[in-house]
Amino acid sequence: MDAIVKNFPAVTTTDGRPSQKEAEDAVRVLLRWAGDDPAREGLLDTPARVAKSYKELFSGYDLAAEDVLGRTFEEVGGFDDIVLVRNLDFFSHCEHHMVPIIGKAHVAYLPDGKVLGLSKIARVVDIFGRRLQTQETMTAQIAKAIDDTLQPRGVAVMIEAEHMCMAMRGVQKQGSTTLTTTFTGAFKTEPAEQARFMTMLRGFK
């Protein structure tokens, strides 16, 4: 596959990415490699459709979590307890096999004088989800982005997801779920806060 990529025409886009034509040509190569004919009627528009869908599926590369999290609110009326947003659905792709990861993210933080708009947390999950990922990395990235930008007293992130690289190929174990967590600040140093986070998650299920 590397040899094929190197034989493509020179990159013409200004950001260093391959052009639309190069992306579509790559899809045609994969279709031929899979054993099909990209010239048959049903596949004529497939390369363009795949390139378009990839722009959406991997749109997280064009966004920065810091920009999304930039605006905070300080009128919190003295509120300083856990803010938890749970069951944030996301769709990502395994960086090893480029097949889907389907899951939910649960994100909490302990404010230190300012809070985030709740939709911002959902958007951060989407930003990191719409990239090639491992679940472990994505969990850590979400926590770090909120921690660095908001500087709360602590951040807790749990992700539970099904990996199609295990369900569709390899061991083919459908229905298995992977859980990952990351804790910072008080959630990491104070077991009671970590326990409260877990209790709140269980209480809502």
PDB file of C-alpha atoms in Angstrom:
ATOM      1  CA  MET A   1       0.000   0.000   0.000  1.00  0.00           C
ATOM      2  CA  ASP A   2       2.864   2.436   0.692  1.00  0.00           C
ATOM      3  CA  ALA A   3       4.151   2.013  -2.866  1.00  0.00           C
ATOM      4  CA  ILE A   4       0.729   2.903  -4.261  1.00  0.00           C
ATOM      5  CA  VAL A   5       0.497   6.021  -2.132  1.00  0.00           C
ATOM      6  CA  LYS A   6       3.947   7.178  -3.239  1.00  0.00           C
ATOM      7  CA  ASN A   7       2.915   6.850  -6.872  1.00  0.00           C
ATOM      8  CA  PHE A   8       0.012   9.274  -6.490  1.00  0.00           C
ATOM      9  CA  PRO A   9       0.383  12.779  -8.042  1.00  0.00           C
ATOM     10  CA  ALA A  10       1.932  15.503  -5.933  1.00  0.00           C
ATOM     11  CA  VAL A  11      -0.167  16.995  -3.144  1.00  0.00           C
ATOM     12  CA  THR A  12      -1.919  20.143  -4.334  1.00  0.00           C
ATOM     13  CA  THR A  13      -3.831  21.327  -1.264  1.00  0.00           C
ATOM     14  CA  THR A  14      -2.445  24.190   0.786  1.00  0.00           C
ATOM     15  CA  ASP A  15      -2.580  22.379   4.153  1.00  0.00           C
ATOM     16  CA  GLY A  16      -0.412  19.452   3.046  1.00  0.00           C
ATOM     17  CA  ARG A  17      -3.266  16.986   2.699  1.00  0.00           C
ATOM     18  CA  PRO A  18      -3.846  14.912  -0.439  1.00  0.00           C
ATOM     19  CA  SER A  19      -6.307  16.389  -2.905  1.00  0.00           C
ATOM     20  CA  GLN A  20      -9.892  15.219  -3.344  1.00  0.00           C
ATOM     21  CA  LYS A  21      -8.834  13.359  -6.507  1.00  0.00           C
ATOM     22  CA  GLU A  22      -6.024  11.576  -4.672  1.00  0.00           C
ATOM     23  CA  ALA A  23      -8.442  10.493  -1.945  1.00  0.00           C
ATOM     24  CA  GLU A  24     -10.905   9.168  -4.507  1.00  0.00           C
ATOM     25  CA  ASP A  25      -8.121   7.369  -6.397  1.00  0.00           C
ATOM     26  CA  ALA A  26      -7.056   5.716  -3.123  1.00  0.00           C
ATOM     27  CA  VAL A  27     -10.597   4.415  -2.607  1.00  0.00           C
ATOM     28  CA  ARG A  28     -10.585   2.969  -6.130  1.00  0.00           C
ATOM     29  CA  VAL A  29      -7.341   1.159  -5.318  1.00  0.00           C
ATOM     30  CA  LEU A  30      -8.893  -0.329  -2.178  1.00  0.00           C
ATOM     31  CA  LEU A  31     -11.987  -1.410  -4.094  1.00  0.00           C
ATOM     32  CA  ARG A  32      -9.807  -3.222  -6.608  1.00  0.00           C
ATOM     33  CA  TRP A  33      -7.707  -4.724  -3.803  1.00  0.00           C
ATOM     34  CA  ALA A  34     -10.893  -6.019  -2.130  1.00  0.00           C
ATOM     35  CA  GLY A  35     -11.764  -7.793  -5.371  1.00  0.00           C
ATOM     36  CA  ASP A  36     -14.419  -5.515  -6.852  1.00  0.00           C
ATOM     37  CA  ASP A  37     -14.546  -3.336  -9.950  1.00  0.00           C
ATOM     38  CA  PRO A  38     -14.716   0.421  -9.235  1.00  0.00           C
ATOM     39  CA  ALA A  39     -15.931   0.944 -12.795  1.00  0.00           C
ATOM     40  CA  ARG A  40     -19.172  -0.981 -12.296  1.00  0.00           C
ATOM     41  CA  GLU A  41     -22.348   1.057 -12.007  1.00  0.00           C
ATOM     42  CA  GLY A  42     -22.936   0.563  -8.283  1.00  0.00           C
ATOM     43  CA  LEU A  43     -19.440   1.758  -7.381  1.00  0.00           C
ATOM     44  CA  LEU A  44     -18.995   4.671  -9.793  1.00  0.00           C
ATOM     45  CA  ASP A  45     -19.831   7.306  -7.161  1.00  0.00           C
ATOM     46  CA  THR A  46     -18.444   5.373  -4.190  1.00  0.00           C
ATOM     47  CA  PRO A  47     -14.985   7.044  -4.139  1.00  0.00           C
ATOM     48  CA  ALA A  48     -16.553  10.516  -3.956  1.00  0.00           C
ATOM     49  CA  ARG A  49     -19.029   9.382  -1.306  1.00  0.00           C
ATOM     50  CA  VAL A  50     -16.285   7.810   0.811  1.00  0.00           C
ATOM     51  CA  ALA A  51     -14.127  10.939   0.621  1.00  0.00           C
ATOM     52  CA  LYS A  52     -17.119  13.074   1.622  1.00  0.00           C
ATOM     53  CA  SER A  53     -18.007  10.795   4.525  1.00  0.00           C
ATOM     54  CA  TYR A  54     -14.388  10.769   5.735  1.00  0.00           C
ATOM     55  CA  LYS A  55     -14.468  14.566   5.925  1.00  0.00           C
ATOM     56  CA  GLU A  56     -17.363  14.275   8.356  1.00  0.00           C
ATOM     57  CA  LEU A  57     -16.175  11.202  10.255  1.00  0.00           C
ATOM     58  CA  PHE A  58     -12.720  12.713  10.840  1.00  0.00           C
ATOM     59  CA  SER A  59     -13.739  16.362  11.199  1.00  0.00           C
ATOM     60  CA  GLY A  60     -12.132  16.430  14.645  1.00  0.00           C
ATOM     61  CA  TYR A  61      -8.754  17.067  13.020  1.00  0.00           C
ATOM     62  CA  ASP A  62     -10.009  20.482  11.880  1.00  0.00           C
ATOM     63  CA  LEU A  63     -11.156  21.552  15.354  1.00  0.00           C
ATOM     64  CA  ALA A  64      -9.316  22.479  18.549  1.00  0.00           C
ATOM     65  CA  ALA A  65     -10.796  21.648  21.937  1.00  0.00           C
ATOM     66  CA  GLU A  66      -9.230  24.801  23.365  1.00  0.00           C
ATOM     67  CA  ASP A  67     -11.314  26.961  21.020  1.00  0.00           C
ATOM     68  CA  VAL A  68     -14.532  25.219  22.042  1.00  0.00           C
ATOM     69  CA  LEU A  69     -13.729  25.459  25.750  1.00  0.00           C
ATOM     70  CA  GLY A  70     -12.554  29.061  25.610  1.00  0.00           C
ATOM     71  CA  ARG A  71     -15.695  30.658  27.038  1.00  0.00           C
ATOM     72  CA  THR A  72     -16.524  30.028  30.688  1.00  0.00           C
ATOM     73  CA  PHE A  73     -19.068  31.479  33.131  1.00  0.00           C
ATOM     74  CA  GLU A  74     -18.167  32.907  36.532  1.00  0.00           C
ATOM     75  CA  GLU A  75     -21.674  33.714  37.773  1.00  0.00           C
ATOM     76  CA  VAL A  76     -22.183  30.413  39.553  1.00  0.00           C
ATOM     77  CA  GLY A  77     -23.803  31.585  42.809  1.00  0.00           C
ATOM     78  CA  GLY A  78     -21.115  29.900  44.868  1.00  0.00           C
ATOM     79  CA  PHE A  79     -21.707  26.478  43.304  1.00  0.00           C
ATOM     80  CA  ASP A  80     -18.626  24.290  43.745  1.00  0.00           C
ATOM     81  CA  ASP A  81     -19.904  20.700  43.618  1.00  0.00           C
ATOM     82  CA  ILE A  82     -19.650  18.032  40.910  1.00  0.00           C
ATOM     83  CA  VAL A  83     -20.916  18.864  37.444  1.00  0.00           C
ATOM     84  CA  LEU A  84     -21.592  15.584  35.629  1.00  0.00           C
ATOM     85  CA  VAL A  85     -22.638  15.132  32.013  1.00  0.00           C
ATOM     86  CA  ARG A  86     -23.366  11.497  31.297  1.00  0.00           C
ATOM     87  CA  ASN A  87     -24.330   9.303  28.342  1.00  0.00           C
ATOM     88  CA  LEU A  88     -22.666  11.413  25.674  1.00  0.00           C
ATOM     89  CA  ASP A  89     -22.934   9.165  22.620  1.00  0.00           C
ATOM     90  CA  PHE A  90     -19.962   9.173  20.275  1.00  0.00           C
ATOM     91  CA  PHE A  91     -18.694   7.387  17.189  1.00  0.00           C
ATOM     92  CA  SER A  92     -14.986   7.070  16.616  1.00  0.00           C
ATOM     93  CA  HIS A  93     -12.640   4.864  14.595  1.00  0.00           C
ATOM     94  CA  CYS A  94      -9.905   2.533  15.769  1.00  0.00           C
ATOM     95  CA  GLU A  95      -6.520   3.808  14.634  1.00  0.00           C
ATOM     96  CA  HIS A  96      -5.276   0.248  14.119  1.00  0.00           C
ATOM     97  CA  HIS A  97      -7.998  -1.047  11.781  1.00  0.00           C
ATOM     98  CA  MET A  98     -10.050   2.061  10.917  1.00  0.00           C
ATOM     99  CA  VAL A  99     -13.305   0.399  11.960  1.00  0.00           C
ATOM    100  CA  PRO A 100     -15.893   1.991  14.274  1.00  0.00           C
ATOM    101  CA  ILE A 101     -15.780   2.466  18.027  1.00  0.00           C
ATOM    102  CA  ILE A 102     -19.293   3.108  19.357  1.00  0.00           C
ATOM    103  CA  GLY A 103     -19.765   4.271  22.906  1.00  0.00           C
ATOM    104  CA  LYS A 104     -20.753   6.711  25.599  1.00  0.00           C
ATOM    105  CA  ALA A 105     -18.652   9.185  27.533  1.00  0.00           C
ATOM    106  CA  HIS A 106     -19.361  10.370  31.088  1.00  0.00           C
ATOM    107  CA  VAL A 107     -17.555  13.579  32.054  1.00  0.00           C
ATOM    108  CA  ALA A 108     -17.461  15.354  35.416  1.00  0.00           C
ATOM    109  CA  TYR A 109     -15.515  18.210  36.935  1.00  0.00           C
ATOM    110  CA  LEU A 110     -15.291  20.085  40.232  1.00  0.00           C
ATOM    111  CA  PRO A 111     -15.580  23.839  39.513  1.00  0.00           C
ATOM    112  CA  ASP A 112     -13.119  26.326  40.926  1.00  0.00           C
ATOM    113  CA  GLY A 113     -15.026  29.563  40.483  1.00  0.00           C
ATOM    114  CA  LYS A 114     -16.173  29.076  36.879  1.00  0.00           C
ATOM    115  CA  VAL A 115     -18.167  26.595  34.831  1.00  0.00           C
ATOM    116  CA  LEU A 116     -18.512  25.498  31.221  1.00  0.00           C
ATOM    117  CA  GLY A 117     -21.573  25.532  29.030  1.00  0.00           C
ATOM    118  CA  LEU A 118     -22.771  21.910  29.062  1.00  0.00           C
ATOM    119  CA  SER A 119     -22.816  21.695  25.271  1.00  0.00           C
ATOM    120  CA  LYS A 120     -19.084  22.468  25.261  1.00  0.00           C
ATOM    121  CA  ILE A 121     -18.347  19.174  27.006  1.00  0.00           C
ATOM    122  CA  ALA A 122     -20.353  17.284  24.399  1.00  0.00           C
ATOM    123  CA  ARG A 123     -18.487  19.056  21.612  1.00  0.00           C
ATOM    124  CA  VAL A 124     -15.112  18.185  23.128  1.00  0.00           C
ATOM    125  CA  VAL A 125     -16.102  14.514  23.182  1.00  0.00           C
ATOM    126  CA  ASP A 126     -17.026  14.787  19.500  1.00  0.00           C
ATOM    127  CA  ILE A 127     -13.789  16.573  18.585  1.00  0.00           C
ATOM    128  CA  PHE A 128     -11.618  13.784  19.946  1.00  0.00           C
ATOM    129  CA  GLY A 129     -14.053  11.078  18.863  1.00  0.00           C
ATOM    130  CA  ARG A 130     -13.945  12.195  15.249  1.00  0.00           C
ATOM    131  CA  ARG A 131     -10.306  11.245  14.889  1.00  0.00           C
ATOM    132  CA  LEU A 132      -8.489   7.948  14.579  1.00  0.00           C
ATOM    133  CA  GLN A 133      -8.250   6.846  18.194  1.00  0.00           C
ATOM    134  CA  THR A 134      -7.558   4.357  20.896  1.00  0.00           C
ATOM    135  CA  GLN A 135     -10.089   4.504  23.701  1.00  0.00           C
ATOM    136  CA  GLU A 136      -7.357   5.019  26.273  1.00  0.00           C
ATOM    137  CA  THR A 137      -5.957   8.051  24.430  1.00  0.00           C
ATOM    138  CA  MET A 138      -9.376   9.574  23.869  1.00  0.00           C
ATOM    139  CA  THR A 139     -10.221   9.285  27.569  1.00  0.00           C
ATOM    140  CA  ALA A 140      -7.018  11.066  28.545  1.00  0.00           C
ATOM    141  CA  GLN A 141      -7.403  13.750  25.860  1.00  0.00           C
ATOM    142  CA  ILE A 142     -10.870  14.763  27.020  1.00  0.00           C
ATOM    143  CA  ALA A 143      -9.737  15.050  30.634  1.00  0.00           C
ATOM    144  CA  LYS A 144      -6.592  17.008  29.741  1.00  0.00           C
ATOM    145  CA  ALA A 145      -8.438  19.469  27.506  1.00  0.00           C
ATOM    146  CA  ILE A 146     -10.946  20.331  30.252  1.00  0.00           C
ATOM    147  CA  ASP A 147      -8.256  20.376  32.937  1.00  0.00           C
ATOM    148  CA  ASP A 148      -5.928  22.663  30.981  1.00  0.00           C
ATOM    149  CA  THR A 149      -8.604  25.112  29.838  1.00  0.00           C
ATOM    150  CA  LEU A 150     -10.981  25.331  32.808  1.00  0.00           C
ATOM    151  CA  GLN A 151      -8.444  24.582  35.556  1.00  0.00           C
ATOM    152  CA  PRO A 152     -11.050  23.018  37.850  1.00  0.00           C
ATOM    153  CA  ARG A 153     -10.322  21.239  41.114  1.00  0.00           C
ATOM    154  CA  GLY A 154     -10.561  17.937  39.301  1.00  0.00           C
ATOM    155  CA  VAL A 155     -11.821  16.141  36.195  1.00  0.00           C
ATOM    156  CA  ALA A 156     -13.239  12.625  35.870  1.00  0.00           C
ATOM    157  CA  VAL A 157     -13.853  10.885  32.552  1.00  0.00           C
ATOM    158  CA  MET A 158     -15.249   7.422  31.946  1.00  0.00           C
ATOM    159  CA  ILE A 159     -15.758   5.938  28.494  1.00  0.00           C
ATOM    160  CA  GLU A 160     -17.570   2.691  27.786  1.00  0.00           C
ATOM    161  CA  ALA A 161     -17.481   1.498  24.200  1.00  0.00           C
ATOM    162  CA  GLU A 162     -17.802  -1.423  21.844  1.00  0.00           C
ATOM    163  CA  HIS A 163     -14.977  -1.878  19.375  1.00  0.00           C
ATOM    164  CA  MET A 164     -15.920  -3.220  15.968  1.00  0.00           C
ATOM    165  CA  CYS A 165     -12.340  -4.418  15.509  1.00  0.00           C
ATOM    166  CA  MET A 166     -13.228  -7.052  18.123  1.00  0.00           C
ATOM    167  CA  ALA A 167     -16.794  -7.652  16.953  1.00  0.00           C
ATOM    168  CA  MET A 168     -16.389  -7.734  13.159  1.00  0.00           C
ATOM    169  CA  ARG A 169     -12.933  -9.265  12.813  1.00  0.00           C
ATOM    170  CA  GLY A 170     -10.252 -11.034  14.836  1.00  0.00           C
ATOM    171  CA  VAL A 171     -11.784 -12.683  17.886  1.00  0.00           C
ATOM    172  CA  GLN A 172     -15.307 -11.622  16.756  1.00  0.00           C
ATOM    173  CA  LYS A 173     -16.721 -11.133  20.246  1.00  0.00           C
ATOM    174  CA  GLN A 174     -19.954  -9.196  19.805  1.00  0.00           C
ATOM    175  CA  GLY A 175     -21.347  -7.243  22.731  1.00  0.00           C
ATOM    176  CA  SER A 176     -18.096  -6.929  24.680  1.00  0.00           C
ATOM    177  CA  THR A 177     -17.574  -3.490  26.228  1.00  0.00           C
ATOM    178  CA  THR A 178     -14.371  -1.728  27.198  1.00  0.00           C
ATOM    179  CA  LEU A 179     -14.284   0.709  30.154  1.00  0.00           C
ATOM    180  CA  THR A 180     -11.604   3.343  30.626  1.00  0.00           C
ATOM    181  CA  THR A 181     -11.267   6.109  33.208  1.00  0.00           C
ATOM    182  CA  THR A 182      -9.052   9.111  33.796  1.00  0.00           C
ATOM    183  CA  PHE A 183      -9.007  11.225  36.963  1.00  0.00           C
ATOM    184  CA  THR A 184      -7.209  14.482  37.676  1.00  0.00           C
ATOM    185  CA  GLY A 185      -6.947  16.748  40.710  1.00  0.00           C
ATOM    186  CA  ALA A 186      -9.296  15.950  43.583  1.00  0.00           C
ATOM    187  CA  PHE A 187     -10.822  13.016  41.711  1.00  0.00           C
ATOM    188  CA  LYS A 188      -7.376  11.440  41.608  1.00  0.00           C
ATOM    189  CA  THR A 189      -6.112  12.327  45.075  1.00  0.00           C
ATOM    190  CA  GLU A 190      -9.323  12.013  47.102  1.00  0.00           C
ATOM    191  CA  PRO A 191     -10.951   8.546  47.012  1.00  0.00           C
ATOM    192  CA  ALA A 192     -14.203  10.007  48.354  1.00  0.00           C
ATOM    193  CA  GLU A 193     -14.611  12.257  45.298  1.00  0.00           C
ATOM    194  CA  GLN A 194     -13.859   9.376  42.966  1.00  0.00           C
ATOM    195  CA  ALA A 195     -16.422   7.261  44.800  1.00  0.00           C
ATOM    196  CA  ARG A 196     -19.026  10.040  44.498  1.00  0.00           C
ATOM    197  CA  PHE A 197     -18.457  10.191  40.756  1.00  0.00           C
ATOM    198  CA  MET A 198     -18.951   6.447  40.407  1.00  0.00           C
ATOM    199  CA  THR A 199     -22.015   6.504  42.687  1.00  0.00           C
ATOM    200  CA  MET A 200     -23.635   9.272  40.648  1.00  0.00           C
ATOM    201  CA  LEU A 201     -23.085   7.269  37.456  1.00  0.00           C
ATOM    202  CA  ARG A 202     -24.620   4.132  38.955  1.00  0.00           C
ATOM    203  CA  GLY A 203     -27.505   6.075  40.448  1.00  0.00           C
ATOM    204  CA  PHE A 204     -28.656   7.325  37.061  1.00  0.00           C
ATOM    205  CA  LYS A 205     -28.466   3.983  35.227  1.00  0.00           C
TER     206      LYS A 205
END
